[in-house]
């Protein structure tokens, strides 16, 4: 897609975020720049897809965690519909479980919400040209995924075991909770260590939180 401002017309933006304060802040940022026009706001992913289809914006600023339809599903739906808008993810989350699905779904860029205004403006213009834009932390994760062979994912039972371990349960307590033997718990833990590339319980729990396999309580 050619950058619209090159032809004198402002870039048309759609802002998708479930927090009104965030939408207001972004609208205020871009409304003050003649190079941009905010054509609509969406409070969830489903509304974002509908508005993108109806209004054909140049760039969609997309949050990830929204009601009804999350950001990744919305990006995927837009791609399936063949919508030409570029999607620039703007979120607070940078775990592997957030970044990689968004990029694979078709996001042109991925930035964190602490991005400076000037950098965000440059990123939107670059995204409109079809250029990939990644924050440094996100770029590191994507490159790490490319360079490191993808490990086998944890099974639902292994995630369950790891969740109990993270909550402070001993092997015996975990076995009792899941109605399995301690030996089976130890076997699950060995498989978990191998899949996560770690050597002990503490490192496994830390890696699971880092990769978004477990959620921090209260978030």
Tab-separated table of C-alpha atoms in Angstrom:
chain	number	residue	atom	x	y	z
A	1	UNK	CA	0.000	0.000	0.000
A	2	UNK	CA	1.382	3.446	-0.912
A	3	UNK	CA	1.525	5.981	1.893
A	4	UNK	CA	-1.450	8.279	1.394
A	5	UNK	CA	0.286	11.467	2.497
A	6	UNK	CA	2.610	11.114	-0.469
A	7	UNK	CA	-0.405	12.123	-2.548
A	8	UNK	CA	-1.585	14.868	-0.199
A	9	UNK	CA	-4.443	12.916	1.398
A	10	UNK	CA	-4.160	11.987	5.088
A	11	UNK	CA	-3.730	8.398	6.186
A	12	UNK	CA	-7.052	7.010	7.379
A	13	UNK	CA	-6.880	5.286	10.762
A	14	UNK	CA	-9.178	2.967	12.682
A	15	UNK	CA	-8.483	2.689	16.421
A	16	UNK	CA	-9.506	-0.582	18.097
A	17	UNK	CA	-9.172	-0.759	21.881
A	18	UNK	CA	-11.621	-1.662	24.622
A	19	UNK	CA	-10.461	1.184	26.884
A	20	UNK	CA	-12.095	4.555	26.049
A	21	UNK	CA	-9.230	6.465	27.675
A	22	UNK	CA	-6.727	4.798	25.347
A	23	UNK	CA	-8.890	5.489	22.293
A	24	UNK	CA	-9.288	9.128	23.332
A	25	UNK	CA	-5.541	9.499	23.792
A	26	UNK	CA	-4.738	8.020	20.404
A	27	UNK	CA	-7.434	10.069	18.674
A	28	UNK	CA	-6.071	13.229	20.282
A	29	UNK	CA	-2.556	12.343	19.160
A	30	UNK	CA	-3.471	11.777	15.507
A	31	UNK	CA	-6.279	14.334	15.164
A	32	UNK	CA	-3.706	17.045	15.776
A	33	UNK	CA	-1.631	15.925	12.796
A	34	UNK	CA	-2.903	16.894	9.307
A	35	UNK	CA	-1.248	13.787	7.911
A	36	UNK	CA	-3.817	11.549	9.599
A	37	UNK	CA	-7.575	11.147	9.822
A	38	UNK	CA	-9.171	8.928	12.478
A	39	UNK	CA	-12.191	7.545	10.630
A	40	UNK	CA	-13.633	5.453	13.474
A	41	UNK	CA	-13.082	3.791	16.824
A	42	UNK	CA	-13.934	0.228	17.831
A	43	UNK	CA	-14.357	-1.127	21.343
A	44	UNK	CA	-13.816	-4.786	20.446
A	45	UNK	CA	-12.433	-7.005	17.710
A	46	UNK	CA	-15.770	-7.790	16.073
A	47	UNK	CA	-16.592	-4.099	15.715
A	48	UNK	CA	-13.099	-3.477	14.336
A	49	UNK	CA	-13.612	-6.039	11.565
A	50	UNK	CA	-17.027	-4.595	10.681
A	51	UNK	CA	-15.721	-1.020	10.556
A	52	UNK	CA	-12.595	-1.996	8.605
A	53	UNK	CA	-14.771	-3.694	6.005
A	54	UNK	CA	-17.128	-0.726	5.747
A	55	UNK	CA	-14.636	2.166	5.900
A	56	UNK	CA	-11.466	0.706	4.320
A	57	UNK	CA	-8.938	2.496	6.547
A	58	UNK	CA	-5.276	2.498	5.596
A	59	UNK	CA	-4.107	1.337	9.024
A	60	UNK	CA	-5.840	-0.268	12.000
A	61	UNK	CA	-4.300	0.318	15.433
A	62	UNK	CA	-5.299	-2.933	17.142
A	63	UNK	CA	-5.232	-3.880	20.817
A	64	UNK	CA	-5.009	-7.626	21.510
A	65	UNK	CA	-7.113	-8.415	24.548
A	66	UNK	CA	-10.644	-7.216	23.843
A	67	UNK	CA	-14.139	-8.613	24.454
A	68	UNK	CA	-16.263	-10.525	21.917
A	69	UNK	CA	-13.377	-11.029	19.500
A	70	UNK	CA	-9.741	-10.598	20.500
A	71	UNK	CA	-7.139	-8.824	18.418
A	72	UNK	CA	-5.543	-11.919	16.894
A	73	UNK	CA	-8.934	-13.305	15.823
A	74	UNK	CA	-9.842	-9.897	14.380
A	75	UNK	CA	-6.587	-9.740	12.400
A	76	UNK	CA	-7.246	-13.235	11.078
A	77	UNK	CA	-10.841	-12.330	10.133
A	78	UNK	CA	-9.659	-9.242	8.248
A	79	UNK	CA	-7.120	-11.317	6.331
A	80	UNK	CA	-9.745	-13.936	5.471
A	81	UNK	CA	-11.997	-11.184	4.104
A	82	UNK	CA	-9.144	-9.822	2.002
A	83	UNK	CA	-9.323	-6.373	3.615
A	84	UNK	CA	-6.455	-4.157	2.439
A	85	UNK	CA	-5.901	-2.322	5.749
A	86	UNK	CA	-2.537	-2.812	7.434
A	87	UNK	CA	-2.765	-3.813	11.088
A	88	UNK	CA	-0.411	-2.323	13.654
A	89	UNK	CA	-0.792	-4.031	17.020
A	90	UNK	CA	-0.526	-1.619	19.943
A	91	UNK	CA	-0.694	-3.404	23.274
A	92	UNK	CA	0.864	-3.820	26.707
A	93	UNK	CA	1.603	-7.528	26.210
A	94	UNK	CA	4.836	-8.886	24.752
A	95	UNK	CA	4.864	-12.579	25.699
A	96	UNK	CA	5.462	-15.242	23.055
A	97	UNK	CA	1.822	-16.302	23.325
A	98	UNK	CA	0.741	-12.776	22.361
A	99	UNK	CA	3.392	-11.714	19.837
A	100	UNK	CA	3.773	-14.786	17.638
A	101	UNK	CA	0.060	-15.484	16.980
A	102	UNK	CA	-0.486	-11.823	16.048
A	103	UNK	CA	2.416	-11.799	13.616
A	104	UNK	CA	1.355	-15.150	12.124
A	105	UNK	CA	-2.232	-13.893	11.757
A	106	UNK	CA	-1.004	-11.084	9.514
A	107	UNK	CA	-0.132	-8.063	11.650
A	108	UNK	CA	2.189	-5.683	9.797
A	109	UNK	CA	3.671	-4.357	13.028
A	110	UNK	CA	3.680	-4.849	16.793
A	111	UNK	CA	4.396	-2.063	19.264
A	112	UNK	CA	3.958	-1.655	22.999
A	113	UNK	CA	1.821	1.111	24.479
A	114	UNK	CA	4.838	2.801	26.066
A	115	UNK	CA	6.109	3.656	22.569
A	116	UNK	CA	6.995	7.350	22.201
A	117	UNK	CA	4.617	9.487	20.121
A	118	UNK	CA	7.161	10.220	17.402
A	119	UNK	CA	8.031	6.544	17.059
A	120	UNK	CA	4.347	5.581	16.870
A	121	UNK	CA	3.692	8.143	14.127
A	122	UNK	CA	6.649	6.832	12.126
A	123	UNK	CA	5.443	3.269	12.672
A	124	UNK	CA	1.948	4.030	11.376
A	125	UNK	CA	3.384	5.598	8.225
A	126	UNK	CA	5.729	2.650	7.743
A	127	UNK	CA	2.887	0.174	8.276
A	128	UNK	CA	0.825	2.002	5.637
A	129	UNK	CA	3.684	1.353	3.210
A	130	UNK	CA	3.577	-2.334	4.120
A	131	UNK	CA	6.806	-2.240	6.118
A	132	UNK	CA	7.125	-4.443	9.186
A	133	UNK	CA	7.493	-2.488	12.419
A	134	UNK	CA	8.429	-4.273	15.645
A	135	UNK	CA	9.392	-2.855	19.025
A	136	UNK	CA	12.893	-3.980	20.106
A	137	UNK	CA	11.550	-6.432	22.712
A	138	UNK	CA	9.135	-7.944	20.214
A	139	UNK	CA	11.775	-8.174	17.480
A	140	UNK	CA	13.998	-10.115	19.872
A	141	UNK	CA	11.205	-12.613	20.531
A	142	UNK	CA	10.415	-13.078	16.856
A	143	UNK	CA	14.080	-13.573	15.956
A	144	UNK	CA	14.485	-15.985	18.845
A	145	UNK	CA	11.581	-18.042	17.540
A	146	UNK	CA	13.089	-18.106	14.060
A	147	UNK	CA	16.545	-19.093	15.298
A	148	UNK	CA	15.373	-21.672	17.834
A	149	UNK	CA	13.514	-24.754	16.619
A	150	UNK	CA	9.971	-24.682	17.952
A	151	UNK	CA	9.675	-26.953	20.984
A	152	UNK	CA	6.863	-29.396	21.435
A	153	UNK	CA	4.011	-27.641	23.279
A	154	UNK	CA	3.023	-28.659	26.794
A	155	UNK	CA	0.059	-31.002	27.029
A	156	UNK	CA	-3.043	-29.871	28.970
A	157	UNK	CA	-2.045	-32.224	31.821
A	158	UNK	CA	1.483	-30.809	31.911
A	159	UNK	CA	0.100	-27.275	32.096
A	160	UNK	CA	-2.148	-28.429	34.928
A	161	UNK	CA	0.806	-29.912	36.814
A	162	UNK	CA	2.895	-26.804	36.253
A	163	UNK	CA	0.057	-24.585	37.450
A	164	UNK	CA	-0.104	-26.477	40.741
A	165	UNK	CA	3.669	-26.312	41.094
A	166	UNK	CA	3.534	-22.559	40.492
A	167	UNK	CA	0.923	-22.304	43.253
A	168	UNK	CA	3.387	-23.945	45.662
A	169	UNK	CA	2.137	-27.545	45.675
A	170	UNK	CA	4.617	-30.335	46.410
A	171	UNK	CA	4.796	-33.419	44.212
A	172	UNK	CA	2.719	-35.315	46.761
A	173	UNK	CA	0.074	-32.564	46.924
A	174	UNK	CA	-0.035	-32.316	43.133
A	175	UNK	CA	-0.480	-36.082	42.857
A	176	UNK	CA	-3.341	-36.001	45.354
A	177	UNK	CA	-5.074	-33.113	43.597
A	178	UNK	CA	-4.891	-34.820	40.194
A	179	UNK	CA	-5.490	-38.384	41.433
A	180	UNK	CA	-2.212	-39.640	39.996
A	181	UNK	CA	0.959	-41.075	41.558
A	182	UNK	CA	3.988	-39.060	42.647
A	183	UNK	CA	6.020	-40.967	40.073
A	184	UNK	CA	3.670	-39.746	37.348
A	185	UNK	CA	4.035	-36.167	38.595
A	186	UNK	CA	7.833	-36.519	38.417
A	187	UNK	CA	7.560	-37.886	34.884
A	188	UNK	CA	5.380	-34.932	33.845
A	189	UNK	CA	7.904	-32.531	35.364
A	190	UNK	CA	10.784	-34.129	33.462
A	191	UNK	CA	8.832	-33.746	30.218
A	192	UNK	CA	8.042	-30.112	31.116
A	193	UNK	CA	11.718	-29.348	31.802
A	194	UNK	CA	12.725	-30.831	28.458
A	195	UNK	CA	10.052	-28.960	26.507
A	196	UNK	CA	10.831	-25.621	28.171
A	197	UNK	CA	14.596	-26.111	28.049
A	198	UNK	CA	15.058	-25.709	31.812
A	199	UNK	CA	16.534	-27.795	34.629
A	200	UNK	CA	14.364	-27.221	37.701
A	201	UNK	CA	10.915	-26.312	39.031
A	202	UNK	CA	11.630	-22.630	39.599
A	203	UNK	CA	12.996	-22.146	36.087
A	204	UNK	CA	10.027	-24.035	34.608
A	205	UNK	CA	7.539	-21.781	36.404
A	206	UNK	CA	9.466	-18.641	35.366
A	207	UNK	CA	9.597	-19.810	31.737
A	208	UNK	CA	5.878	-20.620	31.759
A	209	UNK	CA	4.965	-17.112	32.959
A	210	UNK	CA	7.404	-15.550	30.496
A	211	UNK	CA	5.858	-17.438	27.571
A	212	UNK	CA	2.292	-16.817	28.657
A	213	UNK	CA	1.587	-20.494	29.412
A	214	UNK	CA	0.518	-19.469	32.904
A	215	UNK	CA	-1.202	-16.231	33.854
A	216	UNK	CA	-0.151	-14.140	36.821
A	217	UNK	CA	-3.017	-14.218	39.354
A	218	UNK	CA	-5.174	-11.094	39.178
A	219	UNK	CA	-4.273	-10.246	35.566
